[in-house]
Every structure is written in structure tokens, then in C-alpha cells.
Tab-separated table of C-alpha atoms in Angstrom:
chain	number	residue	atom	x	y	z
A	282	UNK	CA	76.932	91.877	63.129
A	283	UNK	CA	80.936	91.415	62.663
A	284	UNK	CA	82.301	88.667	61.260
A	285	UNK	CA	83.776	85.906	63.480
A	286	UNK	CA	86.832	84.749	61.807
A	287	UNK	CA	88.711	81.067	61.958
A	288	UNK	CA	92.373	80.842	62.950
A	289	UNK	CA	93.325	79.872	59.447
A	290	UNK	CA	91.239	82.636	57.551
A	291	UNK	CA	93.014	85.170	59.676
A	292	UNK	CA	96.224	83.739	58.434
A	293	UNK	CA	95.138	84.406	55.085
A	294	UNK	CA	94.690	88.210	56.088
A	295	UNK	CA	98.345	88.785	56.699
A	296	UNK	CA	100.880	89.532	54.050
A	297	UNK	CA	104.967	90.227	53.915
A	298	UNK	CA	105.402	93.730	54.572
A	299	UNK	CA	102.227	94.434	56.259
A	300	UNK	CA	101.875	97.930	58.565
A	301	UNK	CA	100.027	96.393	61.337
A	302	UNK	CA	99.068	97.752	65.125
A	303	UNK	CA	99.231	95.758	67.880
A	304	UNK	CA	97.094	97.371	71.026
A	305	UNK	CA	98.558	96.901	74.659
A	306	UNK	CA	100.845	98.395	77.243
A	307	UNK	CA	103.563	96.455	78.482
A	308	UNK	CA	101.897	93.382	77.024
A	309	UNK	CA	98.563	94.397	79.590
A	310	UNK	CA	95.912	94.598	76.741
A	311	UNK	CA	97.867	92.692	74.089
A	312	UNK	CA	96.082	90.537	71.724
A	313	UNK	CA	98.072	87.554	72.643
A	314	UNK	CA	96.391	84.731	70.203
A	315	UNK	CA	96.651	87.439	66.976
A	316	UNK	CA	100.261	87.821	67.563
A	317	UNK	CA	100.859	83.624	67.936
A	318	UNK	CA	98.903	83.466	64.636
A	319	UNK	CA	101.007	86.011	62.877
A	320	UNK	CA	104.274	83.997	64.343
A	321	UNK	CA	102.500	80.615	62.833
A	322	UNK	CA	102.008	82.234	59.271
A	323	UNK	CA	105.702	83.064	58.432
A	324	UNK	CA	104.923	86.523	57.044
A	325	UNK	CA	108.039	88.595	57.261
A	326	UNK	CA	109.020	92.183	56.926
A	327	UNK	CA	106.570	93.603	59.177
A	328	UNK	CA	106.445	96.835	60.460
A	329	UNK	CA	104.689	96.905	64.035
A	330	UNK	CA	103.637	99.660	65.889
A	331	UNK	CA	103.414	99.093	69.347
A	332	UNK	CA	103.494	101.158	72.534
A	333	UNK	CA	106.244	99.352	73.936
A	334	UNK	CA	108.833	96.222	72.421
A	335	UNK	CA	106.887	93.871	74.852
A	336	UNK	CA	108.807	91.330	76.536
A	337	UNK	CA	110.870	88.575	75.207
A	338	UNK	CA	108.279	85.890	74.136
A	339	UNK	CA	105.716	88.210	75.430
A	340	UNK	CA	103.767	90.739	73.246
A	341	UNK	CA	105.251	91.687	70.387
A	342	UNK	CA	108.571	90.415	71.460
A	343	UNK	CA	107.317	87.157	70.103
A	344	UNK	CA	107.219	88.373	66.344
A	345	UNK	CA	110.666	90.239	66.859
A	346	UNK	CA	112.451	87.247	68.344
A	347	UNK	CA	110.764	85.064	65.224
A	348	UNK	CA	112.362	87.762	62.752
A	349	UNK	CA	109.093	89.110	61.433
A	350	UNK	CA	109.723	92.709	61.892
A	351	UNK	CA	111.867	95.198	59.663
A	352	UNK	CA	110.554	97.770	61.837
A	353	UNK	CA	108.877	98.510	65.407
A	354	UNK	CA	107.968	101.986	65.915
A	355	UNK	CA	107.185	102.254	69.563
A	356	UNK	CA	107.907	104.742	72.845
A	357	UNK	CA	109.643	102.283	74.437
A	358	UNK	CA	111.912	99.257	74.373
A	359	UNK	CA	113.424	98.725	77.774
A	360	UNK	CA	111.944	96.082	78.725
A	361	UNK	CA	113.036	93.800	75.776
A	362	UNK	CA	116.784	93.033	75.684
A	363	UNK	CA	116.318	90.724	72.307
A	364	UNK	CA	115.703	94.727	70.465
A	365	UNK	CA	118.739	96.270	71.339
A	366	UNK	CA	120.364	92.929	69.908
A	367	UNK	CA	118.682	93.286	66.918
A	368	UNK	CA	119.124	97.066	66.408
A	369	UNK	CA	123.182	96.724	67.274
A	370	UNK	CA	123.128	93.848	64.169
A	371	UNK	CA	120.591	96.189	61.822
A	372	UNK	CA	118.294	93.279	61.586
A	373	UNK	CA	115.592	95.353	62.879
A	374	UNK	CA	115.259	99.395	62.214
A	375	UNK	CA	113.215	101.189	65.568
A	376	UNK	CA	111.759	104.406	65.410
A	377	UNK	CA	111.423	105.641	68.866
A	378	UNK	CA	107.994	108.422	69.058
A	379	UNK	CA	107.040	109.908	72.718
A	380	UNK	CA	104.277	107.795	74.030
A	381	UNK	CA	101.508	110.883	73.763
A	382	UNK	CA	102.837	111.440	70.276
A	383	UNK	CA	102.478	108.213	68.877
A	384	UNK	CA	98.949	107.713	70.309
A	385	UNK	CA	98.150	111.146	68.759
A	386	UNK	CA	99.470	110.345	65.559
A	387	UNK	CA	97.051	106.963	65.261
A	388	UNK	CA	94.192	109.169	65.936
A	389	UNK	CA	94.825	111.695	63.344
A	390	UNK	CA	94.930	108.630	61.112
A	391	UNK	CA	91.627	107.145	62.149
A	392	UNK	CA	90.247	110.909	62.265
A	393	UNK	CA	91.475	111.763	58.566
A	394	UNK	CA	93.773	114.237	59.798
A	395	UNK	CA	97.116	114.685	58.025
A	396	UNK	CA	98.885	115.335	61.424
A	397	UNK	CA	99.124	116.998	65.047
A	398	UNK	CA	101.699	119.772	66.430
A	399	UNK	CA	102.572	118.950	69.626
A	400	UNK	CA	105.219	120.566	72.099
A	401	UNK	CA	106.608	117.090	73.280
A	402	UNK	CA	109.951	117.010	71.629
A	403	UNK	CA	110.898	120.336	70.940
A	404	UNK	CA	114.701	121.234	71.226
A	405	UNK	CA	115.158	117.518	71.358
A	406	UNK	CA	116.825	114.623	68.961
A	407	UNK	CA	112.934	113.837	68.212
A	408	UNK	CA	112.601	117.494	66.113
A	409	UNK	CA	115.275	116.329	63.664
A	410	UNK	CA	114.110	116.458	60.720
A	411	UNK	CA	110.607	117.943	61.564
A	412	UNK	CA	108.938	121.064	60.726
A	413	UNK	CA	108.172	123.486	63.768
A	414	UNK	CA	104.878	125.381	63.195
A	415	UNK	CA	104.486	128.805	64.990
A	416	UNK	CA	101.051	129.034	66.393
A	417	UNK	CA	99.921	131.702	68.875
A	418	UNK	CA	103.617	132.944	70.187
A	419	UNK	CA	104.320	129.175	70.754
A	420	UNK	CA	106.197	126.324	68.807
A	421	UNK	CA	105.441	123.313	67.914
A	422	UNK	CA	106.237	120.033	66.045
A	423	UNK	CA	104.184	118.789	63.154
A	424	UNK	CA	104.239	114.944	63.270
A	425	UNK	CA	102.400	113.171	60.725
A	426	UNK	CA	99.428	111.024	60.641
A	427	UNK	CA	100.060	107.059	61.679
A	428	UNK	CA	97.727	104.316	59.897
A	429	UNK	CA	98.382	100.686	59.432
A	430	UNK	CA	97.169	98.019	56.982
A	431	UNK	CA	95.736	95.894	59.696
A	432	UNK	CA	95.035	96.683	63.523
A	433	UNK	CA	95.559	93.795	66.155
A	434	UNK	CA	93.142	95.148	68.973
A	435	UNK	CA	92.698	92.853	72.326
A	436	UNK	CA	91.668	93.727	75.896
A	437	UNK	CA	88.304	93.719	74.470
A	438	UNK	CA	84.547	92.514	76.040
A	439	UNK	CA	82.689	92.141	72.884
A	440	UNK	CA	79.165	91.807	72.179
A	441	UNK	CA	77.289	90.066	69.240
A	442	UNK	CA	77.103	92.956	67.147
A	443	UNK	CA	80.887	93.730	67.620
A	444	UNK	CA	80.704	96.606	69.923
A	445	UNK	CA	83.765	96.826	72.322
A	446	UNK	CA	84.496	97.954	75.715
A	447	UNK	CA	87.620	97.302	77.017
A	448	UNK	CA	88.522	95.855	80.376
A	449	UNK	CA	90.261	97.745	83.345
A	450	UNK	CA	93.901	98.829	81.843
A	451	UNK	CA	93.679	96.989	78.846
A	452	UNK	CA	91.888	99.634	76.712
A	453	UNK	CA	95.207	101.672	76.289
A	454	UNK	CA	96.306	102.471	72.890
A	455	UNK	CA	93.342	99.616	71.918
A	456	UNK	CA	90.422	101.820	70.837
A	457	UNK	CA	92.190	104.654	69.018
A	458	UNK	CA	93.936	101.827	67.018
A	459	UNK	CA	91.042	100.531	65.861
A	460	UNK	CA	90.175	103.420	64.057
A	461	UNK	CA	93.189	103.704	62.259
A	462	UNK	CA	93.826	101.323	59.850
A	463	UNK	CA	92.482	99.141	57.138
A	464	UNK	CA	91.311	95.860	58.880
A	465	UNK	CA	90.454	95.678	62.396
A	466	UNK	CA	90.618	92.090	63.837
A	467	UNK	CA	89.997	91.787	67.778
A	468	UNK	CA	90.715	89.541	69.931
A	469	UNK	CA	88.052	89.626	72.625
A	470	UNK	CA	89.569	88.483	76.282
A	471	UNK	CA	85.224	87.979	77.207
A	472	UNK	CA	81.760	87.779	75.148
A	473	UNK	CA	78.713	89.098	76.216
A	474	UNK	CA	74.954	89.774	74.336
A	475	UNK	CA	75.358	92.964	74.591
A	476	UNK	CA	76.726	96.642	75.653
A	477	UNK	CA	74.839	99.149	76.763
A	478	UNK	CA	74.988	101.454	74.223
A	479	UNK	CA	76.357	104.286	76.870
A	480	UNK	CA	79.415	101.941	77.861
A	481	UNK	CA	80.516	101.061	74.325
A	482	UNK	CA	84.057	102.320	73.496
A	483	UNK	CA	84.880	101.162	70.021
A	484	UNK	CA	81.643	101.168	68.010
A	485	UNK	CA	80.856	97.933	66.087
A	486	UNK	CA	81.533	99.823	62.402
A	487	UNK	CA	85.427	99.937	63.211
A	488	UNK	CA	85.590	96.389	64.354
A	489	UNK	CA	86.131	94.118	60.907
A	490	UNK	CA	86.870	90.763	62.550
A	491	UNK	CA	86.381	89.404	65.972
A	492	UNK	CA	88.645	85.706	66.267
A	493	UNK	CA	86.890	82.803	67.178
A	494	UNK	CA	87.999	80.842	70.158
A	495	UNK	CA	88.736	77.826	68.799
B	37	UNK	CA	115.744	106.016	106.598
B	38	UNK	CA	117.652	105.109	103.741
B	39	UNK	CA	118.225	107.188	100.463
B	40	UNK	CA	115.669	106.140	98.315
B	41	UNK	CA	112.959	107.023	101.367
B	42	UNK	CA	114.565	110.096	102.207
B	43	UNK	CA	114.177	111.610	98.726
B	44	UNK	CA	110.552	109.887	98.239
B	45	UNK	CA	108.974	111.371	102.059
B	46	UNK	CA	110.437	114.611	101.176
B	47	UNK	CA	108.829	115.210	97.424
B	48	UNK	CA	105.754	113.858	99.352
B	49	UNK	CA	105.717	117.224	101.236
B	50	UNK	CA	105.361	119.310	98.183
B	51	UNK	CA	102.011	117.486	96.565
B	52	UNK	CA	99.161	119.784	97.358
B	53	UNK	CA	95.807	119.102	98.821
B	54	UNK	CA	93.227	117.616	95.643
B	55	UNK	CA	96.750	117.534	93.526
B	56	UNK	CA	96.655	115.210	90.031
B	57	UNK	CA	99.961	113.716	90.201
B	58	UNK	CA	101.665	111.550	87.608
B	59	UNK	CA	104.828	109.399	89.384
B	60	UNK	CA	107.179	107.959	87.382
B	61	UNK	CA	109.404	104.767	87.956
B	62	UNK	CA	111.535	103.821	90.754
B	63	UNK	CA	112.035	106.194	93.768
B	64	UNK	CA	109.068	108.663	92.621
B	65	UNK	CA	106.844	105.249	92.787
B	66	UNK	CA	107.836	105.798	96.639
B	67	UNK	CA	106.039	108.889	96.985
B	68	UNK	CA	102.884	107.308	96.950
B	69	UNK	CA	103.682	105.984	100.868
B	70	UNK	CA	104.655	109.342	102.318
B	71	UNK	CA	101.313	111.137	101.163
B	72	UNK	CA	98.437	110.723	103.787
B	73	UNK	CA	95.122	109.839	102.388
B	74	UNK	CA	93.519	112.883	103.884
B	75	UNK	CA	95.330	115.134	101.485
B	76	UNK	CA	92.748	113.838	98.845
B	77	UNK	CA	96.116	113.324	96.041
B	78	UNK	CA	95.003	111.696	92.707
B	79	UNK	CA	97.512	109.516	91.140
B	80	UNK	CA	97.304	109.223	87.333
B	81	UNK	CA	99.009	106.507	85.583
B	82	UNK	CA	99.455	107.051	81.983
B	83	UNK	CA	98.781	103.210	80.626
B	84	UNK	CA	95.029	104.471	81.816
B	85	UNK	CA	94.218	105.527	85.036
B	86	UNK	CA	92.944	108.359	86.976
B	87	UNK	CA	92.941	107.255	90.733
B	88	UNK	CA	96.028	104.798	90.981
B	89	UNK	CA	96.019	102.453	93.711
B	90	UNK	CA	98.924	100.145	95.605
B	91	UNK	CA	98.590	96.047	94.096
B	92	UNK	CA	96.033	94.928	96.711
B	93	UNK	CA	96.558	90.996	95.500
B	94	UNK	CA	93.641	90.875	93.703
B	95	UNK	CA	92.750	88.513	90.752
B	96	UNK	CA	92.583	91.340	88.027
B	97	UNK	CA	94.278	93.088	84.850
B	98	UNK	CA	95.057	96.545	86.299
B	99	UNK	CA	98.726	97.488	86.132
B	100	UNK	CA	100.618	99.735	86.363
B	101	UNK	CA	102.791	102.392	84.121
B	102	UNK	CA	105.471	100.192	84.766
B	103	UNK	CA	103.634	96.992	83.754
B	104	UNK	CA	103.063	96.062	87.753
B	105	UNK	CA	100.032	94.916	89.218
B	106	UNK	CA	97.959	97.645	90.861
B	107	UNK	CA	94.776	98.738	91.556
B	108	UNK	CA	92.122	101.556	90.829
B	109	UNK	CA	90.604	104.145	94.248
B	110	UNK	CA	87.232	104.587	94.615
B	111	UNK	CA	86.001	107.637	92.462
B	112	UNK	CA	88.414	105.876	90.258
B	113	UNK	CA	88.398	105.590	86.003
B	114	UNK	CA	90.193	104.103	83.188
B	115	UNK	CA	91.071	106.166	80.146
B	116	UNK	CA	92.536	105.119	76.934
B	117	UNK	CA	96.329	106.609	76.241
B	118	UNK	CA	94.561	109.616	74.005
B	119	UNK	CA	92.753	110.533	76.775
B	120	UNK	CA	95.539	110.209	79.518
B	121	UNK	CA	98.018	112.018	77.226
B	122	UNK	CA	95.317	115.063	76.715
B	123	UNK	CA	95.864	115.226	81.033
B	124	UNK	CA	99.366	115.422	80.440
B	125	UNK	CA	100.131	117.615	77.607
B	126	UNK	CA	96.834	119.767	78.354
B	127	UNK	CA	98.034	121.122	81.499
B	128	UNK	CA	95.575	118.383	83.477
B	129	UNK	CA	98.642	117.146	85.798
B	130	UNK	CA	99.650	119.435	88.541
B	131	UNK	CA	102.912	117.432	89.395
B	132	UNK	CA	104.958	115.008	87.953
B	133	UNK	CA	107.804	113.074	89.465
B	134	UNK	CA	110.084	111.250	87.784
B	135	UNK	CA	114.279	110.739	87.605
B	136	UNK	CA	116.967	111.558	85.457
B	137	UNK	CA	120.312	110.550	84.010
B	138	UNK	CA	121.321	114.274	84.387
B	139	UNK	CA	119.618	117.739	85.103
B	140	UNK	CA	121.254	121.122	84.784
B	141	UNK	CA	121.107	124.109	86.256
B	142	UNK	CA	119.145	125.587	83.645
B	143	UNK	CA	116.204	122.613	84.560
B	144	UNK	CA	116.549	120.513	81.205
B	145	UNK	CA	116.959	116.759	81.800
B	146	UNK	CA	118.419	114.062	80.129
B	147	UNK	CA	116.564	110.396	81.026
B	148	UNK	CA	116.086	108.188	78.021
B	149	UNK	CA	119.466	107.482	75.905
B	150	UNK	CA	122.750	107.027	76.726
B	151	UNK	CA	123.985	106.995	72.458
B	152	UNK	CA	125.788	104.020	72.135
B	153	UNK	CA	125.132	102.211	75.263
B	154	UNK	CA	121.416	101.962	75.957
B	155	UNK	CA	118.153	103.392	74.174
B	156	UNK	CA	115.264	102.458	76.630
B	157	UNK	CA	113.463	105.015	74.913
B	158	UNK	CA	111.595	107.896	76.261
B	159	UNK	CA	107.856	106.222	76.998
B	160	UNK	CA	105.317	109.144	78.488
B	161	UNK	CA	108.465	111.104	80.255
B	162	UNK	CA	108.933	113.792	77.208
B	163	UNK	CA	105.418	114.593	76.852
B	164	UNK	CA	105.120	114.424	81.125
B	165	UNK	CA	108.124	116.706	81.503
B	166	UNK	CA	106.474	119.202	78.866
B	167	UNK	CA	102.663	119.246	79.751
B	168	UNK	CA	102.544	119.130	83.465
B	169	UNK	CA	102.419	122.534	85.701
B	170	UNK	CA	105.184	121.132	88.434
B	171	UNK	CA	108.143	119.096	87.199
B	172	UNK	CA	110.160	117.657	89.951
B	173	UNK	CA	113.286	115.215	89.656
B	174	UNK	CA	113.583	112.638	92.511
B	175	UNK	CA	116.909	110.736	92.076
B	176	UNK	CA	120.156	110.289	93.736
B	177	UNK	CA	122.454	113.104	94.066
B	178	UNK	CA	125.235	111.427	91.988
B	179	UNK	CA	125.659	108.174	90.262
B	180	UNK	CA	128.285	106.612	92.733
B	181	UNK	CA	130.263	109.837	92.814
B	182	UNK	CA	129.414	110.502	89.124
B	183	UNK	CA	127.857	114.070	88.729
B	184	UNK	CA	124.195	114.036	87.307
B	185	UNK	CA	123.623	117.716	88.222
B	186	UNK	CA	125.308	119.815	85.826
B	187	UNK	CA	126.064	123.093	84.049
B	188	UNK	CA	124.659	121.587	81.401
B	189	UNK	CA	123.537	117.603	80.155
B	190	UNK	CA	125.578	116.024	77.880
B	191	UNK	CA	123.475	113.186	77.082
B	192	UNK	CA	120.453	113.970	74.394
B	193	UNK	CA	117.882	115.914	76.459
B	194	UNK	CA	114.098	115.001	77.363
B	195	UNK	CA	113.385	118.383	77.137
B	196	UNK	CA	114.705	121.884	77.524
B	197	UNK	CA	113.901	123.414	80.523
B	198	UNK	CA	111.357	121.703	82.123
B	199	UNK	CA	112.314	120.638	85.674
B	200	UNK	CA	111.372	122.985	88.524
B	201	UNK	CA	113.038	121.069	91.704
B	202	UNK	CA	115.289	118.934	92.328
B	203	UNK	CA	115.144	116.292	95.363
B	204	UNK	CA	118.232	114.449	96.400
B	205	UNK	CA	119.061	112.368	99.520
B	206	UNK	CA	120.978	115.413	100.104
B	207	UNK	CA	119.612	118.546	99.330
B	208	UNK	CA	116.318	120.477	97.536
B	209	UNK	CA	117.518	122.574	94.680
B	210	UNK	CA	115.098	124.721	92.800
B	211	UNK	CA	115.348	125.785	89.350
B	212	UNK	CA	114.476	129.707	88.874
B	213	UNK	CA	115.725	132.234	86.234
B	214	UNK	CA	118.783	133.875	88.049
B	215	UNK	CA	120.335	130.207	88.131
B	216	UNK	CA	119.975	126.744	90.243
B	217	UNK	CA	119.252	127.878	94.271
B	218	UNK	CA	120.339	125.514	96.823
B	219	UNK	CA	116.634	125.560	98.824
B	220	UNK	CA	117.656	122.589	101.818
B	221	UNK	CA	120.142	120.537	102.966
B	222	UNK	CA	119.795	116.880	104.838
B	223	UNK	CA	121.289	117.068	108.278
B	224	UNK	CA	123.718	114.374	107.639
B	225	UNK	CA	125.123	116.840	105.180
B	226	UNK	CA	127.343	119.775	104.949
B	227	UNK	CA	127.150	122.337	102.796
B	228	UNK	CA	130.403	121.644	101.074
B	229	UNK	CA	129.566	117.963	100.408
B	230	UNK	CA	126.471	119.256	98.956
B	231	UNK	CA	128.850	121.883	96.480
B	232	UNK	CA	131.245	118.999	95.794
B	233	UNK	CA	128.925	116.151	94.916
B	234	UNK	CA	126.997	119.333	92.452
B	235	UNK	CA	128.639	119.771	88.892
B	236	UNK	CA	126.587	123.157	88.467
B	237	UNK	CA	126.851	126.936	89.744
B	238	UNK	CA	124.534	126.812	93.060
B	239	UNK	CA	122.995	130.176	94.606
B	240	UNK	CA	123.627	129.789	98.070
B	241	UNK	CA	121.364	131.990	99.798
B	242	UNK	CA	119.101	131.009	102.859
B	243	UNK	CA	120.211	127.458	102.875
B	244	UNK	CA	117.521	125.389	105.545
B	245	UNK	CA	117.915	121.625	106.706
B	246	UNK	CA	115.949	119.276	104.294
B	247	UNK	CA	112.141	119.918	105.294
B	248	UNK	CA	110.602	116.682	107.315
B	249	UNK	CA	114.667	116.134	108.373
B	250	UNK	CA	114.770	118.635	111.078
């Protein structure tokens, strides 16, 4: 059985300078009430990784515009002008990974991996600074492994144990999230009794928290 | 039939029968209308879907890679973004469609920077443009006279040497490795139009009118 947390506990999860990953695609997905909380509590520095910059006041757009976050790392940030602001002044540094990269790099987190070599990127700005690993006649990129302190998952039907499944779109970069870093809190979007153990996505052991509606 | 149509029926005519097809943002998003249902096309979006449908109004959370509402076929499933990206970079997707700042006559493509003036970043389009058998670039000939086929891109590249054919309101180019052959031409065009509005060496060979255009 996971442990239903308060608003106000989870406040007291979050620290300046936190690593923390925030599930969703283009805000579809996005744990919506986590992200208001971590706006509420202040906590600064951040560095948020992210499919996509959200929109402005929507996603993770809301802890950029608030000033939160030192750094987004993300595939993505068309679709919120309040980032290239931010990048143009420095007040926010963006690493920009290829969308099947980044996902790849949370996983080898979550499956103890120290990386992946992937093709995506090659003879591009993306292999500065990278090694390129010869494997079978063909090249490839090593890109590291991706964790986080804390992992923001929403989208979510949970059950009473904690078991996930995720609903229509929303499961995204959700359940390989929650495997990769040190607290998982989700935010479910529905309850239920319980999954059938052959529909369950993200196992209950991954799942640390599950916020109360309150 | 205006330019935007013209490019998006004829791309239509190149998607195979039982085809997995990934279609980017804008005109290849078109495509979509020009292929009949009989031809038994799967469209995968890579926020999580294999069997993309149009937005059929319905109360729901299914979107889109661009974040729009949508909908899923029958036969239909929702992946997470590990499992969509091991379709595209595993050689899953037999075509992808998607535009370009610039392509050059050498097929490598330049679609998400412009240093200096705007960093949407590159979302799924690097590891699309690398993992998928068929890599065709719908988009307008020029950029309001601007050239966007070239020798060679200027801007940073999406990758090296990925694109196989190029559709423009007024011609199909193909990329092979003696060079950039001009394939088809749209009636309202002439050949030298075609050569003047093109910023690369063409091989002019058996030049036919722009297939569905006749």
C-alpha cells in the first residue's frame, strides 16, 4: 500500500536545487497539482526535465515563469515563448536532448545502466562533446544515464495498492520516469480498487507517494 | 488546389499498402486526408500512439504529437515514448514525413535552429529522420523566394543524409548517390522555374508532370 501524501507534506519533500522529472507531453499527461505545489513552496534552482517547456502558465512553464528553474533539459521548447526570454537573459540554462534520447537516457537510469549509444545525433551539434562508440561497422553516440532526485508522474489511474496505468496519451514519458529517480510522487487524474494485474504499467514498488485530493 | 494540398495529396501517393507512417507538423499533418482508408496506412504519433486518428470532438485526453486533440483507430494502442521511440529508431516506421528549414542535395536537413534567432528544438524529428526506412520532406519549394534546397545547409543539420524525396508544390526531387534527380514537375510549372527557385545541382533526366497533376 503507497502512502497518500497531504499537500503540505509534499511541500516538505522539495528542496533548492532539486533534479526533479515532470511526466507529460505538451502538458497532455502533466501532473498539474505537483507542479502548483512546487510553485507554492518557493524552492528555487531547480533543474526540470521535461519532454517539452510546456506552455506559458501551463506545465512546466508555470515553474519557469515563477523563476524556479536554473535548468530545463527537454526536446523541445517551441511552444513556450517565456524560455527563449529567459535563455537570451541567462536566467535559465536549456539543454536541448532528441526526444528518443532523452526518454532513453531516463530508462538507463531507472534500469542501472550507465548509458545508451544511439545513432540520433550523429554528425550533428548534439555529438559535441560526446564519445562515438564503433559497434558492428556502425557509429554511435554514448549519452549518459538521466536520474532525478524526485519524479513528478501524472496521467495516472491508480489503485489502492499504488499500481498505475496510465490513461489514453497521458502515459508518455510517465512510466519510464518513475523508475528513475529517488522519490516518485503521482498525481493520479482517477482512483480505482484495483488493476488487473495484466493492465498495470508502473508497478506499485516504484510509486513512493500518491497526492491526496484535498 | 492550393500549395499546401498539392504537396500533401502528392506524398499521399507514395505511402504503401499496410505502411507505419509517422507525419510530422504542418503540411505532412495533411497527408492524412489524401490516403484512402482502404490502403490499410497506420499512423504513429510519437507522444504514444500506434493507429492515429482525425479529433472526432470527443470528450477525451488523446492528442496529438503536436499537442492537438485527436483520436485513436480501431486495432488502435497507446505506447509510452520508450516504446514509440524503439518504432522509430528500430527501423519500425516505414515512412516519415516531415519539413525542413533547408535540404541539400546530398539529403541532410536542417529543421530545428536557426543560431541566434530561434531554438524550437529538435523534439522526435532527429531520431525520426535517422530510424525510419523512407524519409520524405514535404514543404514549400522556397521560403518566399528564399532557397531551402541547397548544395549544402547552412543552418546546424538534423542529420546527415537522411532524406530520400523531396515534395514541393512544384516538383518531386529524389535524393540518390550520383546527386539530387529532378523526378516530376507540377503542370503550372516549367522546368526553368523549377531550376531557378532550386539552389542545388539537379539531374535532369526523364523529367514527368507531378504524379496525381496530370
Amino acid at each position: 500500500m503507497r502512502k497518500r501524501i497531504h499537500h503540505e507534506d509534499f511541500k516538505k519533500l522539495l528542496k533548492d536545487g532539486m533534479t526533479i522529472h515532470v511526466g507529460g507531453f505538451l502538458t497532455n499527461g502533466s501532473p498539474e497539482k505537483l507542479i502548483d505545489l512546487v510553485v507554492e513552496s518557493k524552492v528555487k534552482d531547480l533543474t526540470i526535465i521535461c519532454n517539452d517547456g510546456g506552455y506559458q502558465g501551463n506545465g512546466v512553464g508555470k515553474m519557469i515563469s515563477a523563476g524556479q528553474v536554473k535548468k530545463l533539459i527537454a526536446s523541445h521548447i517551441g511552444t513556450n515563448p517565456d524560455i527563449a526570454q529567459l535563455m537570451n537573459t541567462n536566467a535559465l540554462e536549456v539543454e536541448l536532448v532528441p526526444q528518443g534520447t532523452l526518454v532513453e537516457r531516463i530508462r538507463a537510469y531507472g534500469a542501472g545502466l550507465g548509458g545508451v549509444l544511439t545513432p540520433t545525433g550523429l554528425n550533428t551539434l548534439v555529438q559535441d562533446g560526446k564519445q562515438v562508440i564503433h559497434v558492428d561497422g556502425n557509429d554511435y553516440l554514448l549519452e549518459t544515464a538521466l536520474g532525478a532526485d524526485m519524479a513528478l508522474i501524472g496521467g495516472a489511474v491508480a489503485d489502492a495498492y499504488g499500481n498505475l496505468r496510465y490513461k489514453e496519451t497521458m502515459r508518455n514519458f510517465n512510466p519510464t520516469m518513475a523508475t528513475a529517480a529517488q522519490v516518485v510522487v503521482v498525481e493520479p487524474v482517477q482512483d480505482c480498487t484495483e488493476i488487473d494485474p495484466e493492465h498495470v504499467i508502473t508497478p506499485h514498488p516504484f510509486v513512493d507517494y500518491i497526492l491526496r485530493g484535498e | 488546389m492550393d500549395d499546401k494540398n498539392i504537396i500533401a495529396s502528392r506524398v499521399a501517393l507514395e505511402l504503401k499498402e499496410g505502411d507505419l507512417v509517422n507525419l510530422g507538423i504542418g503540411i505532412p499533418t495533411l497527408v492524412a486526408h489524401y490516403v484512402p482508408h482502404e490502403k490499410g496506412v497506420v499512423f504513429q504519433s510519437e507522444n504514444g500512439i500506434i493507429g492515429l486518428g482525425p479529433d472526432l470532438g470527443e470528450a477525451n485526453d488523446i492528442v496529438n504529437a503536436g499537442g492537438m486533440k485527436a483520436s485513436i483507430v480501431k486495432g488502435g494502442a497507446y505506447i509510452d515514448t520508450a516504446t514509440s521511440f524503439s518504432f522509430i529508431r528500430g527501423r519500425h516506421i516505414d515512412v516519415t514525413v516531415l519539413g525542413a528549414l533547408e535540404v541539400d542535395k546530398e539529403g541532410s536537413l536542417a529543421s530545428w535552429i536557426i543560431p541566434g534567432k530561434m531554438v524550437p528544438g529538435m523534439g522526435g524529428a532527429m531520431d525520426l529522420v535517422t530510424g525510419a526506412k523512407k524519409v520524405i520532406i514535404a514543404m514549400r519549394h522556397t521560403n518566399r523566394g528564399v532557397h531551402k534546397i541547397l548544395e549544402k545547409c547552412t543552418l546546424p543539420l538534423t542529420a546527415h543524409r537522411q532524406a530520400n524525396l523531396i515534395v514541393t508544390e512544384m516538383a518531386v526531387m529524389e535524393v540518390r548517390d550520383d546527386g539530387l534527380h529532378l523526378l516530376e514537375i507540377h503542370p503550372n510549372h516549367t522546368l526553368e522555374e523549377v531550376l531557378e527557385a532550386t539552389h542545388a545541382t539537379l539531374v535532369v533526366n526523364d523529367v514527368k508532370p507531378m504524379k496525381g497533376m496530370e
